[in-house]
PDB file of C-alpha atoms in Angstrom:
ATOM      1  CA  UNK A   1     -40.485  28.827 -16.862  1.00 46.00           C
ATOM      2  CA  UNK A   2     -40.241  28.100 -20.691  1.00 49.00           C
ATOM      3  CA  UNK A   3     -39.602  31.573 -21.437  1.00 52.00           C
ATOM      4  CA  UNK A   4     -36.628  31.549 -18.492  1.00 49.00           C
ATOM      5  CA  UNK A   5     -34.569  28.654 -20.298  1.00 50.00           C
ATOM      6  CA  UNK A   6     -35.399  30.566 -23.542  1.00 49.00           C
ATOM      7  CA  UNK A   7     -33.143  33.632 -22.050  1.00 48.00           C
ATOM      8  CA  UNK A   8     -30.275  31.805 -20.584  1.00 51.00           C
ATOM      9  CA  UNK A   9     -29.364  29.761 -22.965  1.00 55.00           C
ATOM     10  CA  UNK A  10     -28.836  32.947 -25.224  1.00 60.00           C
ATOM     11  CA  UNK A  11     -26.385  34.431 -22.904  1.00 81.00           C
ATOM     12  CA  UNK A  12     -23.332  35.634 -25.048  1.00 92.00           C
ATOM     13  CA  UNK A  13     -19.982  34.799 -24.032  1.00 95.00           C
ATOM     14  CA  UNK A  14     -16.337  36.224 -23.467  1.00 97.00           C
ATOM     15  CA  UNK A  15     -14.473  35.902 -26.956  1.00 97.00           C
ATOM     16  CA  UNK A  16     -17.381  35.400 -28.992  1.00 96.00           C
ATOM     17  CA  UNK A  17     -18.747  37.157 -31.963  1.00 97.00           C
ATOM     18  CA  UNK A  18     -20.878  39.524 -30.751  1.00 98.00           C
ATOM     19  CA  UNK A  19     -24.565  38.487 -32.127  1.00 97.00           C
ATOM     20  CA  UNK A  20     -25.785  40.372 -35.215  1.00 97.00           C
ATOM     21  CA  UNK A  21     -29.079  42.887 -34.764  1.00 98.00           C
ATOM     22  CA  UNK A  22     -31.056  45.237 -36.605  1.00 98.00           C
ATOM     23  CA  UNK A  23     -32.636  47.677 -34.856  1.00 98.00           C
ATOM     24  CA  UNK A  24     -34.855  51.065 -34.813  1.00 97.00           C
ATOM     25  CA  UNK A  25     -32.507  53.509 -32.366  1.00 98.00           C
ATOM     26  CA  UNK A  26     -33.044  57.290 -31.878  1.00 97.00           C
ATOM     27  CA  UNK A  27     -30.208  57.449 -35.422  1.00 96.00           C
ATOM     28  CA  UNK A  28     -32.116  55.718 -37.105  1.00 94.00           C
ATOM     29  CA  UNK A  29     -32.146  51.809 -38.054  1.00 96.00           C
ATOM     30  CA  UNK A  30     -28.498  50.351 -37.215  1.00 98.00           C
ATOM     31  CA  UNK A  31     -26.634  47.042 -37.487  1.00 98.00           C
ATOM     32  CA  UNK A  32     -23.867  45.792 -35.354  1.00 98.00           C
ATOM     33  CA  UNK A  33     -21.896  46.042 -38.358  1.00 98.00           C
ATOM     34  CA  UNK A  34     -22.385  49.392 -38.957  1.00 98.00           C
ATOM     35  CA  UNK A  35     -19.682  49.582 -35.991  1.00 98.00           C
ATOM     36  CA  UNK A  36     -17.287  47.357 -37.291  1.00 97.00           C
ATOM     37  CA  UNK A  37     -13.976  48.879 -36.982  1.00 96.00           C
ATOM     38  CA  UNK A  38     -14.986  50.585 -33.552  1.00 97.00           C
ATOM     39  CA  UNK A  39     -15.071  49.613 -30.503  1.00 98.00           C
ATOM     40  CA  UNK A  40     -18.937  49.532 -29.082  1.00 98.00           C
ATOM     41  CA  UNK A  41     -20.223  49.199 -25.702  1.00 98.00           C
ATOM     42  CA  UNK A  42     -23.532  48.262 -25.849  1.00 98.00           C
ATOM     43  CA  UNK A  43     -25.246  48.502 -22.528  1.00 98.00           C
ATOM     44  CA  UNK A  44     -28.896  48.313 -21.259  1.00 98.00           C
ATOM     45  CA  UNK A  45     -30.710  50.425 -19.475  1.00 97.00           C
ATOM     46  CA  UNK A  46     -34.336  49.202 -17.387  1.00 97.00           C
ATOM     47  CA  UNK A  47     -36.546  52.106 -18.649  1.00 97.00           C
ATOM     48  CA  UNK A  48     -37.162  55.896 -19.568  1.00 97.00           C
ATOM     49  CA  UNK A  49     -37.891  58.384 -17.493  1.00 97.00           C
ATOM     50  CA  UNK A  50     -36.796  56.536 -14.273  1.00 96.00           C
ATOM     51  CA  UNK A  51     -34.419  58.201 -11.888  1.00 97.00           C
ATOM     52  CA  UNK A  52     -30.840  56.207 -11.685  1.00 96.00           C
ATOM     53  CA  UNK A  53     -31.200  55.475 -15.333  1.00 97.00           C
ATOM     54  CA  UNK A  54     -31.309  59.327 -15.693  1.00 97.00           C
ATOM     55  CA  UNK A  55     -27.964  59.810 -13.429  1.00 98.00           C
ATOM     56  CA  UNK A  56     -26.597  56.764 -16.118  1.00 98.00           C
ATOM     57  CA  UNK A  57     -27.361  58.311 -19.468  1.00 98.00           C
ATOM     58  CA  UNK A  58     -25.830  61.775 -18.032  1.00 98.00           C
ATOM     59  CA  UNK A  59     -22.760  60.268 -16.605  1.00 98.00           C
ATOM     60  CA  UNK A  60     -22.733  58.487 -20.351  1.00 98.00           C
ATOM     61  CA  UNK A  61     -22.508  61.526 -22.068  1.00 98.00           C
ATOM     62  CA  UNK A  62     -19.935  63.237 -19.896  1.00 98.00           C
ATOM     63  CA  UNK A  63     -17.871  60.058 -20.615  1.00 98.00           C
ATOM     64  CA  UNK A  64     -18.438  60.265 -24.235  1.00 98.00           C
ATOM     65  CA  UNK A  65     -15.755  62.448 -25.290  1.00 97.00           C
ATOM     66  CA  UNK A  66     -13.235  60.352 -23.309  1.00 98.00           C
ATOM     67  CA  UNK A  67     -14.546  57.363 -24.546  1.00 98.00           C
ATOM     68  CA  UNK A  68     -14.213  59.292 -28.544  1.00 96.00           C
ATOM     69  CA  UNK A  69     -10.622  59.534 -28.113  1.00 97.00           C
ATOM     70  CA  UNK A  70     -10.282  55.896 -27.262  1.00 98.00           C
ATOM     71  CA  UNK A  71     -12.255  55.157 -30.463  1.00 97.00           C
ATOM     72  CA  UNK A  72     -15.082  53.655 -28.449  1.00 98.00           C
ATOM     73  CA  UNK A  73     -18.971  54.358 -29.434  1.00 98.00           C
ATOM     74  CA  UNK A  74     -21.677  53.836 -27.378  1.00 98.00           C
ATOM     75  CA  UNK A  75     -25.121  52.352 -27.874  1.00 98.00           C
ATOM     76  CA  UNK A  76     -28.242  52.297 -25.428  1.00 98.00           C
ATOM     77  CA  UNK A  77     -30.968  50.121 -25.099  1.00 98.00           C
ATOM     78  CA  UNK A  78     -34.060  49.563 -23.418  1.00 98.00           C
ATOM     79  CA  UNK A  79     -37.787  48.106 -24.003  1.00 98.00           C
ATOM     80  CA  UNK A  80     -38.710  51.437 -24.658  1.00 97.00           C
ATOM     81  CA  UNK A  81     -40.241  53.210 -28.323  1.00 98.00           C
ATOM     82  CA  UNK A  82     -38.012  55.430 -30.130  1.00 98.00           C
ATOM     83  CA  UNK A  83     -40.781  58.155 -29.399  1.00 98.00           C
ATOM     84  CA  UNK A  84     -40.260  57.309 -25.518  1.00 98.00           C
ATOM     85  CA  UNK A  85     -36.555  57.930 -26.002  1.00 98.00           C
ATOM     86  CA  UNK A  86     -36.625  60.833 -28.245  1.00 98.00           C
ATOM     87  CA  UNK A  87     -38.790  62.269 -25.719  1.00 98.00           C
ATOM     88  CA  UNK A  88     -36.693  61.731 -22.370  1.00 98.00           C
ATOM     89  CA  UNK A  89     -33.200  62.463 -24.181  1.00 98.00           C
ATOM     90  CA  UNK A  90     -34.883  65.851 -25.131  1.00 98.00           C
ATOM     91  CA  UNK A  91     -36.435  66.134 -21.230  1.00 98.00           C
ATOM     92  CA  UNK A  92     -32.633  65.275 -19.968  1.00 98.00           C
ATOM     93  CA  UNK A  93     -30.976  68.319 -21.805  1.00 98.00           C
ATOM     94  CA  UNK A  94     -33.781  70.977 -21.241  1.00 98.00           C
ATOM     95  CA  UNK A  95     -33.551  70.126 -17.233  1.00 97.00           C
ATOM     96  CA  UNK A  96     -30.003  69.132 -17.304  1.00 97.00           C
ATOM     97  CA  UNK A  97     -28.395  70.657 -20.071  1.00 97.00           C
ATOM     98  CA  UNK A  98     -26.422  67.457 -20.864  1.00 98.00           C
ATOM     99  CA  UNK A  99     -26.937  66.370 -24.614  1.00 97.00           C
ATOM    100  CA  UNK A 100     -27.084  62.564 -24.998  1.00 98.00           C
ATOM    101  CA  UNK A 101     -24.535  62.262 -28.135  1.00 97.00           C
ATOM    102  CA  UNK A 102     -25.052  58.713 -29.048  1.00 98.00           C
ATOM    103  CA  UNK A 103     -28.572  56.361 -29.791  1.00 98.00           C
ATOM    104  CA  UNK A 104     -30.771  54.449 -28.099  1.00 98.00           C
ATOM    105  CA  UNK A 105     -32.028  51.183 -29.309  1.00 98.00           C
ATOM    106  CA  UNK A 106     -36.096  50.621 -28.885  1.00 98.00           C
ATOM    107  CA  UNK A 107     -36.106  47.286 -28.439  1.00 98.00           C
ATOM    108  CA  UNK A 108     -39.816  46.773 -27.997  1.00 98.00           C
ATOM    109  CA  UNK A 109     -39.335  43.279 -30.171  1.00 97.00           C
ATOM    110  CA  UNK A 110     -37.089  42.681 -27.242  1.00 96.00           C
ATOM    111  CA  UNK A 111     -34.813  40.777 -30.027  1.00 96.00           C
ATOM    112  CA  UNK A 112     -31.813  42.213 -29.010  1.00 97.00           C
ATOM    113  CA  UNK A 113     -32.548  42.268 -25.208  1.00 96.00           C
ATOM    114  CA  UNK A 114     -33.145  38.439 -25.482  1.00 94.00           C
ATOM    115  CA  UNK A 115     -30.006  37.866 -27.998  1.00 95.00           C
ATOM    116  CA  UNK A 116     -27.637  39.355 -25.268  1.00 96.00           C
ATOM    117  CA  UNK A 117     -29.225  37.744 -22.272  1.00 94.00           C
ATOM    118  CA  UNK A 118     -30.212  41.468 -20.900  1.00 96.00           C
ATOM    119  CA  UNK A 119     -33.774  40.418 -19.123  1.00 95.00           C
ATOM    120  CA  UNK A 120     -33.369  38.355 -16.104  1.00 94.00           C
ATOM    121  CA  UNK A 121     -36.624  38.035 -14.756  1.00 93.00           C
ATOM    122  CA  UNK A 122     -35.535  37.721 -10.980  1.00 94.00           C
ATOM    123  CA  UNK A 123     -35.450  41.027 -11.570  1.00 95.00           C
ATOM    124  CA  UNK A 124     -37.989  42.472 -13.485  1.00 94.00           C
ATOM    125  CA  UNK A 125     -39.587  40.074 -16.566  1.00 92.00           C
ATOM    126  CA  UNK A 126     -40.274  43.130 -18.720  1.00 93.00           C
ATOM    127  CA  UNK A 127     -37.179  45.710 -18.261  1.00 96.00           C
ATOM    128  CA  UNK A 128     -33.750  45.065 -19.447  1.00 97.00           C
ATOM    129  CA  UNK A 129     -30.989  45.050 -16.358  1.00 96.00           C
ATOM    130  CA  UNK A 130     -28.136  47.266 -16.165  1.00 98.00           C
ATOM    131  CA  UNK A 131     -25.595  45.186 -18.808  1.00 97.00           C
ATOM    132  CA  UNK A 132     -23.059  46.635 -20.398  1.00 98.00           C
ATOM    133  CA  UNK A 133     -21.261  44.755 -23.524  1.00 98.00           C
ATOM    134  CA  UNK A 134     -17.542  45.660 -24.524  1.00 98.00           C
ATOM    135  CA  UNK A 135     -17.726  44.604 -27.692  1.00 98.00           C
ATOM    136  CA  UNK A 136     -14.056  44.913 -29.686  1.00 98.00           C
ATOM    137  CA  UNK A 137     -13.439  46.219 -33.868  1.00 98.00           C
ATOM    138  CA  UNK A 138     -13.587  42.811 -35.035  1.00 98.00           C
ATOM    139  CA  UNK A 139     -17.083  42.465 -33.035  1.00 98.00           C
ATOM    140  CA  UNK A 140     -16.059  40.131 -30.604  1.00 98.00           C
ATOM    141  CA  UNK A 141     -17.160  40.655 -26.817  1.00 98.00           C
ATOM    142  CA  UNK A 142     -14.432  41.123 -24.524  1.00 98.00           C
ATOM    143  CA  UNK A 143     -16.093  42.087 -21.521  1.00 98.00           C
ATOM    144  CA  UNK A 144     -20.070  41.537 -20.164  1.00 98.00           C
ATOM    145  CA  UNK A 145     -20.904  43.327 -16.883  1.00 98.00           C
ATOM    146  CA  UNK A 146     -24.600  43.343 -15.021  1.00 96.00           C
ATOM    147  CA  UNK A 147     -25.705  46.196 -12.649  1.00 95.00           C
ATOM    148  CA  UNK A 148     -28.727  44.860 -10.783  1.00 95.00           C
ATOM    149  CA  UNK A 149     -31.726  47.434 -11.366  1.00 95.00           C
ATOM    150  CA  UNK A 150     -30.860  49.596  -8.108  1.00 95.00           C
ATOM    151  CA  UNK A 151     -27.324  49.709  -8.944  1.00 97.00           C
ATOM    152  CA  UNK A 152     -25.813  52.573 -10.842  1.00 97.00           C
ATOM    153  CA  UNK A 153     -22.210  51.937 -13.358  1.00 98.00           C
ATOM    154  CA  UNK A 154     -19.354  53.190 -12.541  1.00 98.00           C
ATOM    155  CA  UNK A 155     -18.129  55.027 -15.412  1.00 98.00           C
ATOM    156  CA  UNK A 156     -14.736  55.262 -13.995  1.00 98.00           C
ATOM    157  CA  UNK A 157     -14.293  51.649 -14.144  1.00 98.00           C
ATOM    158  CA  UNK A 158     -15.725  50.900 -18.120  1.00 98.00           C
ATOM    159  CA  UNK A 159     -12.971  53.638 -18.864  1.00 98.00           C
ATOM    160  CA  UNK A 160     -10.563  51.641 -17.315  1.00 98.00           C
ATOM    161  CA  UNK A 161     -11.413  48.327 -18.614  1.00 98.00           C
ATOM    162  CA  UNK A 162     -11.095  49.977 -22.232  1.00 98.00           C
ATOM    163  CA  UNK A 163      -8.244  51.092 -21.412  1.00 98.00           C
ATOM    164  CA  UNK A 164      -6.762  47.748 -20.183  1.00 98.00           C
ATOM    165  CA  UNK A 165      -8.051  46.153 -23.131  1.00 98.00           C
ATOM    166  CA  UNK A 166      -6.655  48.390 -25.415  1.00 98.00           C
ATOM    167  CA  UNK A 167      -3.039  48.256 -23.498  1.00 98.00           C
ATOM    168  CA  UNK A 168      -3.232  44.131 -23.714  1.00 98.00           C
ATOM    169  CA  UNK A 169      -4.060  43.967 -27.267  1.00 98.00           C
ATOM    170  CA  UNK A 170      -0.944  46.476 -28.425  1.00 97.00           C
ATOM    171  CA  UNK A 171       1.359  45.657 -26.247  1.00 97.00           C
ATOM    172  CA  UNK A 172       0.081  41.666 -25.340  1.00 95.00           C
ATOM    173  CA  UNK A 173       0.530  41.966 -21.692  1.00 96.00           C
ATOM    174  CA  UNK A 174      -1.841  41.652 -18.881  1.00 97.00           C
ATOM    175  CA  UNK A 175      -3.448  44.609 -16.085  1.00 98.00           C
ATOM    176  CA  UNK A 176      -3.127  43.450 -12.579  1.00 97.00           C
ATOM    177  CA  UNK A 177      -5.938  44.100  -9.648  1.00 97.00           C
ATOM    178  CA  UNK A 178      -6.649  48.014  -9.593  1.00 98.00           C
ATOM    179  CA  UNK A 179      -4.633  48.752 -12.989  1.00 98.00           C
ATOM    180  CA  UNK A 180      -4.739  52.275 -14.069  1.00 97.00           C
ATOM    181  CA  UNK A 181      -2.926  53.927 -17.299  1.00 97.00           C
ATOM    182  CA  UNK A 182       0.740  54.656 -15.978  1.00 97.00           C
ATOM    183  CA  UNK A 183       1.100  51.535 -14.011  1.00 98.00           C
ATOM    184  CA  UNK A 184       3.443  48.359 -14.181  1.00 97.00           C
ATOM    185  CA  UNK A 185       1.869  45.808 -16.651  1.00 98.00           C
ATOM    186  CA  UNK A 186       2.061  41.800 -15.837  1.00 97.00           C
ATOM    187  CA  UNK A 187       4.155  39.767 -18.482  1.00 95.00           C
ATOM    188  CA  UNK A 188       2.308  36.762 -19.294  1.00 91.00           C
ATOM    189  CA  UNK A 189       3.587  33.961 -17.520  1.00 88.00           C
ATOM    190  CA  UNK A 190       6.266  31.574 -19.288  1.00 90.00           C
ATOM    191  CA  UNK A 191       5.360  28.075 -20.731  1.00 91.00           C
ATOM    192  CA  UNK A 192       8.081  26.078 -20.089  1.00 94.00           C
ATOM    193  CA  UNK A 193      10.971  25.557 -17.754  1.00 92.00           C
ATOM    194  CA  UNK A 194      13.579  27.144 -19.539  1.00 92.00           C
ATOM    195  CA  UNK A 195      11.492  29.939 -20.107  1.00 90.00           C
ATOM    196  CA  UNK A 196      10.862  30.929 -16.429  1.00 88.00           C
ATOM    197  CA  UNK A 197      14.242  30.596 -15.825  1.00 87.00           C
ATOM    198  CA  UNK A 198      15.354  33.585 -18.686  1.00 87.00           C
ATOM    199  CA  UNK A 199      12.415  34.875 -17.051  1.00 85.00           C
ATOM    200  CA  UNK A 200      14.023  36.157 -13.817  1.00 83.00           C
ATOM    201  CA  UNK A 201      17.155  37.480 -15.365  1.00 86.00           C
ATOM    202  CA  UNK A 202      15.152  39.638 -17.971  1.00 87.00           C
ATOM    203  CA  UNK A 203      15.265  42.726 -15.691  1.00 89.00           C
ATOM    204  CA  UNK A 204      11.282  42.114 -14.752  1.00 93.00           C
ATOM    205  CA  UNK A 205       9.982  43.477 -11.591  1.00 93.00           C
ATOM    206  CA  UNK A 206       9.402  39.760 -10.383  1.00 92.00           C
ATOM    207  CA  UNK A 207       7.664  38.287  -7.316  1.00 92.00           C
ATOM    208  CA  UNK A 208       8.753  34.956  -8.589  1.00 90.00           C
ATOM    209  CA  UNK A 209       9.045  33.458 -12.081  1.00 90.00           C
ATOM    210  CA  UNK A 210       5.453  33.525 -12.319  1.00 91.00           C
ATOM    211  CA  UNK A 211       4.497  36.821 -11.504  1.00 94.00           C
ATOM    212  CA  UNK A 212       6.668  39.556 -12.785  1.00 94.00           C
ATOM    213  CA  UNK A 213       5.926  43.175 -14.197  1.00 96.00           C
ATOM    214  CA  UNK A 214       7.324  45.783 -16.319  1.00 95.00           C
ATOM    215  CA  UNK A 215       6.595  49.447 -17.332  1.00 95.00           C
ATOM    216  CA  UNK A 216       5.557  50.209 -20.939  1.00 94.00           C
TER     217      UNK A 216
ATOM    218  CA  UNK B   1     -35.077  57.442 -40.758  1.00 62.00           C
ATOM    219  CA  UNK B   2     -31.840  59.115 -39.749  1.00 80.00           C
ATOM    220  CA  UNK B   3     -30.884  60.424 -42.917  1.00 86.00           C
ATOM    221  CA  UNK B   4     -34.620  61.023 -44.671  1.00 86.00           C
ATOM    222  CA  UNK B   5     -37.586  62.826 -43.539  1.00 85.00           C
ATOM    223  CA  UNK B   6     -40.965  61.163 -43.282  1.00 82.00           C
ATOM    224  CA  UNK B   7     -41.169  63.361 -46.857  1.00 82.00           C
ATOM    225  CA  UNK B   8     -38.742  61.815 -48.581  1.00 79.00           C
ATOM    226  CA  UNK B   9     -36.571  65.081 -48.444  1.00 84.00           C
ATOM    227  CA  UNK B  10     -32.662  64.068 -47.242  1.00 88.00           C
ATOM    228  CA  UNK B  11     -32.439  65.174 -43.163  1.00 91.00           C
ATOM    229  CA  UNK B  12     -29.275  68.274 -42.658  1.00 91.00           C
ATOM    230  CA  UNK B  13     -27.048  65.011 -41.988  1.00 91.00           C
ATOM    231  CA  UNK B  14     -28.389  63.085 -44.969  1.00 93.00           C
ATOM    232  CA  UNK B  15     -27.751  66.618 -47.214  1.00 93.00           C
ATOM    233  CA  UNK B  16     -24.127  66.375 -45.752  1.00 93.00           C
ATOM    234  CA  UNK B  17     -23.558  63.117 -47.098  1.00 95.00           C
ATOM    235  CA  UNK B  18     -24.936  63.759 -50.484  1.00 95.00           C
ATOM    236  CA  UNK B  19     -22.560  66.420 -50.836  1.00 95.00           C
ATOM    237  CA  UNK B  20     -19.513  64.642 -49.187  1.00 96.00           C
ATOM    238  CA  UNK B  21     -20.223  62.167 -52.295  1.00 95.00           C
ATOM    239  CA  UNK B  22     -20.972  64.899 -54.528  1.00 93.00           C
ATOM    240  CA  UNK B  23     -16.782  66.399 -53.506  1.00 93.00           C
ATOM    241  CA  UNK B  24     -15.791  63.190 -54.778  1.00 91.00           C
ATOM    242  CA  UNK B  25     -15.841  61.011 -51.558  1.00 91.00           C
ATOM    243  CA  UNK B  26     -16.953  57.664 -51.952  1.00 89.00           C
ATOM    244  CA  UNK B  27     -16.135  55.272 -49.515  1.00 94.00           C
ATOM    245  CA  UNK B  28     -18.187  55.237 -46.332  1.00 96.00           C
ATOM    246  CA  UNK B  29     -14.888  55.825 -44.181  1.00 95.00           C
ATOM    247  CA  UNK B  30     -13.821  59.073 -46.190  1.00 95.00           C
ATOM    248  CA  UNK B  31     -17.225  60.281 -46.203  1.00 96.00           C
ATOM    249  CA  UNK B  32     -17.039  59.519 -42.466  1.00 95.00           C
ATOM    250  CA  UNK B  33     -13.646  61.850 -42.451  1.00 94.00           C
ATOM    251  CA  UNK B  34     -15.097  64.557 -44.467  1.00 94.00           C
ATOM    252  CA  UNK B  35     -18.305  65.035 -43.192  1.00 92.00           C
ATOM    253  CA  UNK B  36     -17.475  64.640 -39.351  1.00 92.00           C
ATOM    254  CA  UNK B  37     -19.848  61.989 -38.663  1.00 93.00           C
ATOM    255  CA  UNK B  38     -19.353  58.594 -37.200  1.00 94.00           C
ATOM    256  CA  UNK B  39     -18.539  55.327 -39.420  1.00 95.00           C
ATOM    257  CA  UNK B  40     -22.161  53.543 -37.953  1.00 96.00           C
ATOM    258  CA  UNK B  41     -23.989  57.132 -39.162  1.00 95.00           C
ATOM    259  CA  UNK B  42     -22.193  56.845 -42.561  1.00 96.00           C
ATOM    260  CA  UNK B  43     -22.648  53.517 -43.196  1.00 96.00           C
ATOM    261  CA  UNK B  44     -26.729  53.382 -41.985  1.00 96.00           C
ATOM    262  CA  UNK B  45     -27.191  56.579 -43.415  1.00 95.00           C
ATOM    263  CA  UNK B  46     -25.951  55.295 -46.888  1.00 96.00           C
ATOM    264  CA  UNK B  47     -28.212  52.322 -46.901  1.00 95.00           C
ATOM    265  CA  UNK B  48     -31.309  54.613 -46.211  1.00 94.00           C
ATOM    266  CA  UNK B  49     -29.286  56.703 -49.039  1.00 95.00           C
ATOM    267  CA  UNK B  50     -29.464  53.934 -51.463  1.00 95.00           C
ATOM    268  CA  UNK B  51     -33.119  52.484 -50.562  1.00 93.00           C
ATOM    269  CA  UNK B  52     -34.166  56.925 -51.658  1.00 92.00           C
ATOM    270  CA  UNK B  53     -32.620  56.391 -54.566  1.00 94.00           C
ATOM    271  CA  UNK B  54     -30.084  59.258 -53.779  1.00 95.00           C
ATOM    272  CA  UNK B  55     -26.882  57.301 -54.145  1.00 96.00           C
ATOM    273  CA  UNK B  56     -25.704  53.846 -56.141  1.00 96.00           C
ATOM    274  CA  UNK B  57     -23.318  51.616 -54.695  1.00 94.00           C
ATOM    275  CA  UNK B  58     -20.411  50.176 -56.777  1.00 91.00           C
ATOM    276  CA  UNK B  59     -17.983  47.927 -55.285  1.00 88.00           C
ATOM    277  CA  UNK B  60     -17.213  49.474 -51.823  1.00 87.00           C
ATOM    278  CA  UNK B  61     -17.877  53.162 -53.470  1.00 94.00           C
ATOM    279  CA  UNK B  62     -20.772  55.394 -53.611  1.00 96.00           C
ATOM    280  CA  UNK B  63     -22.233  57.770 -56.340  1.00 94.00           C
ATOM    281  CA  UNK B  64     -24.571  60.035 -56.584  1.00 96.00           C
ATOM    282  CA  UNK B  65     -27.796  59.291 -59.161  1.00 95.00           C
ATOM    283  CA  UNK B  66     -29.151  62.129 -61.288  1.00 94.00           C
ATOM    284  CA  UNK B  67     -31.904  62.730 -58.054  1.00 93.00           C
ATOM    285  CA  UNK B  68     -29.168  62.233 -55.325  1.00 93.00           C
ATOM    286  CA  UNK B  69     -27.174  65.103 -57.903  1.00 92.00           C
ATOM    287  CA  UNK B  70     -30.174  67.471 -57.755  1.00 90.00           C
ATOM    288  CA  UNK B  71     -30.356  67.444 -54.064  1.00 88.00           C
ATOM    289  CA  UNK B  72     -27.140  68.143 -53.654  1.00 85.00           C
ATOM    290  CA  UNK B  73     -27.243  71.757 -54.818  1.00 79.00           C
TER     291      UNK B  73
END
């Protein structure tokens, strides 16, 4: 029970720093700052050599290249030896012929599985879930998302949610339900009276002064 | 270690570095340019670098010692 406050109180948050780590990875020993500058997502995989993590770490690398020109790197993790990872990475290319491009944390310590709140023991007390960590250049997370164990990602949707953080940080707007690249953006909403009444005559696409978009 | 074998000889990506250094790049994000490698591989890769005695680090720059020189050839 002891051990279950332990790992909830160490859940990161939204617009936090990200916390710091060291650790072994199939590259060799990294730090979180060693991506400072990038963007990271950090995510969490239960184990090796298990079947939807294998469909995950495939889908991964086909997203990799997309995810390269967005300036985004990826990092795995599981409670798994770097041997153990080495070892499957190698097994997923020779039967699949997809190369896993980017490394693997071996988090045996389980430091950094505990430090991001990644074991929730409802679902197993020994494997980390399926979390992924958006984690921005200046290190700060800007989006958590958890995959139960028998639940595969959808790539599609971490591309999108880089892209809709990247769109609201250079142009300060905000991505409406089922945003994609291309589409209307919302304005933010105005602060003050006078300021939802310029509002409406600003050429916005507007439901009402509170909910108006625009194309980029 | 990413960058050094178990024998203490520099790994092909470790050689790449030493010899992005060697051109004249120092920092870790023009070595990152030159060599083609990520900033995280660049930046742990230098710190395994540095603990081989292969490069010294002044400021936010990186140079090659006489041993990092040698293997550089």
């Amino acid at each position: 029970m002891e051990e279950v406050k332990e790992q909830v109180i160490s859940l990161p948050r939204l617009s936090e720093p990200a916390p710091a780590f060291e650790a072994p990875t199939t590259h060799g020993v990294l730090k979180l700052e060693d991506f400072k500058g990038s963007w990271l997502i950090l995510f969490s995989h239960p184990a090796d050599f298990t079947p939807v993590c294998t469909t995950e770490f495939i889908a991964f690398a086909e997203i990799y290249p997309e995810l390269q020109k967005r300036g985004v790197e990826l990092l795995g993790l599981s409670v798994d030896s770097v041997s153990s990872h080495i070892a499957w990475v190698r097994n997923v290319e020779e039967k699949t012929g997809v190369k896993v491009p980017f490394p693997v944390i071996a988090d045996l310590s389980k430091e950094v599985s505990l430090a991001y709140g990644m074991i929730h023991p409802g679902q197993s007390k020994t494997e980390t879930v399926r979390c992924v960590f958006i984690i921005d250049p200046n290190q700060i997370i800007r989006t958590i998302l958890y995959y139960p164990l028998t639940t595969g990602r959808n790539m599609q949707e971490i591309l999108r949610i880089i892209d809709a953080l990247q769109t609201t940080d250079e142009h300060k707007v905000a991505t409406p339900a089922n945003w994609k690249p291309g589409d209307m953006v919302v304005v933010p909403p105005p602060n003050t009276q006078e300021m939802a009444e310029e509002r409406l005559k600003q050429g916005y696409e507007c439901v009402d002064w509170y909910l108006c978009k625009k194309k980029l | 270690m990413a960058c050094i074998s178990p024998d203490g000889k520099p790994t092909e990506s470790g050689t790449k570095m030493l010899r992005t250094v060697n051109s004249g790049h120092g920092s870790p994000e023009e070595i990152a340019k030159e060599a083609g490698l990520p900033i995280f591989r660049v930046r742990s890769g230098l710190r395994e670098l540095t603990q081989a005695g292969l490069v010294i680090q002044k400021e936010d720059r990186y140079n090659l010692t006489e041993k990092g020189a040698e293997l550089a050839k």
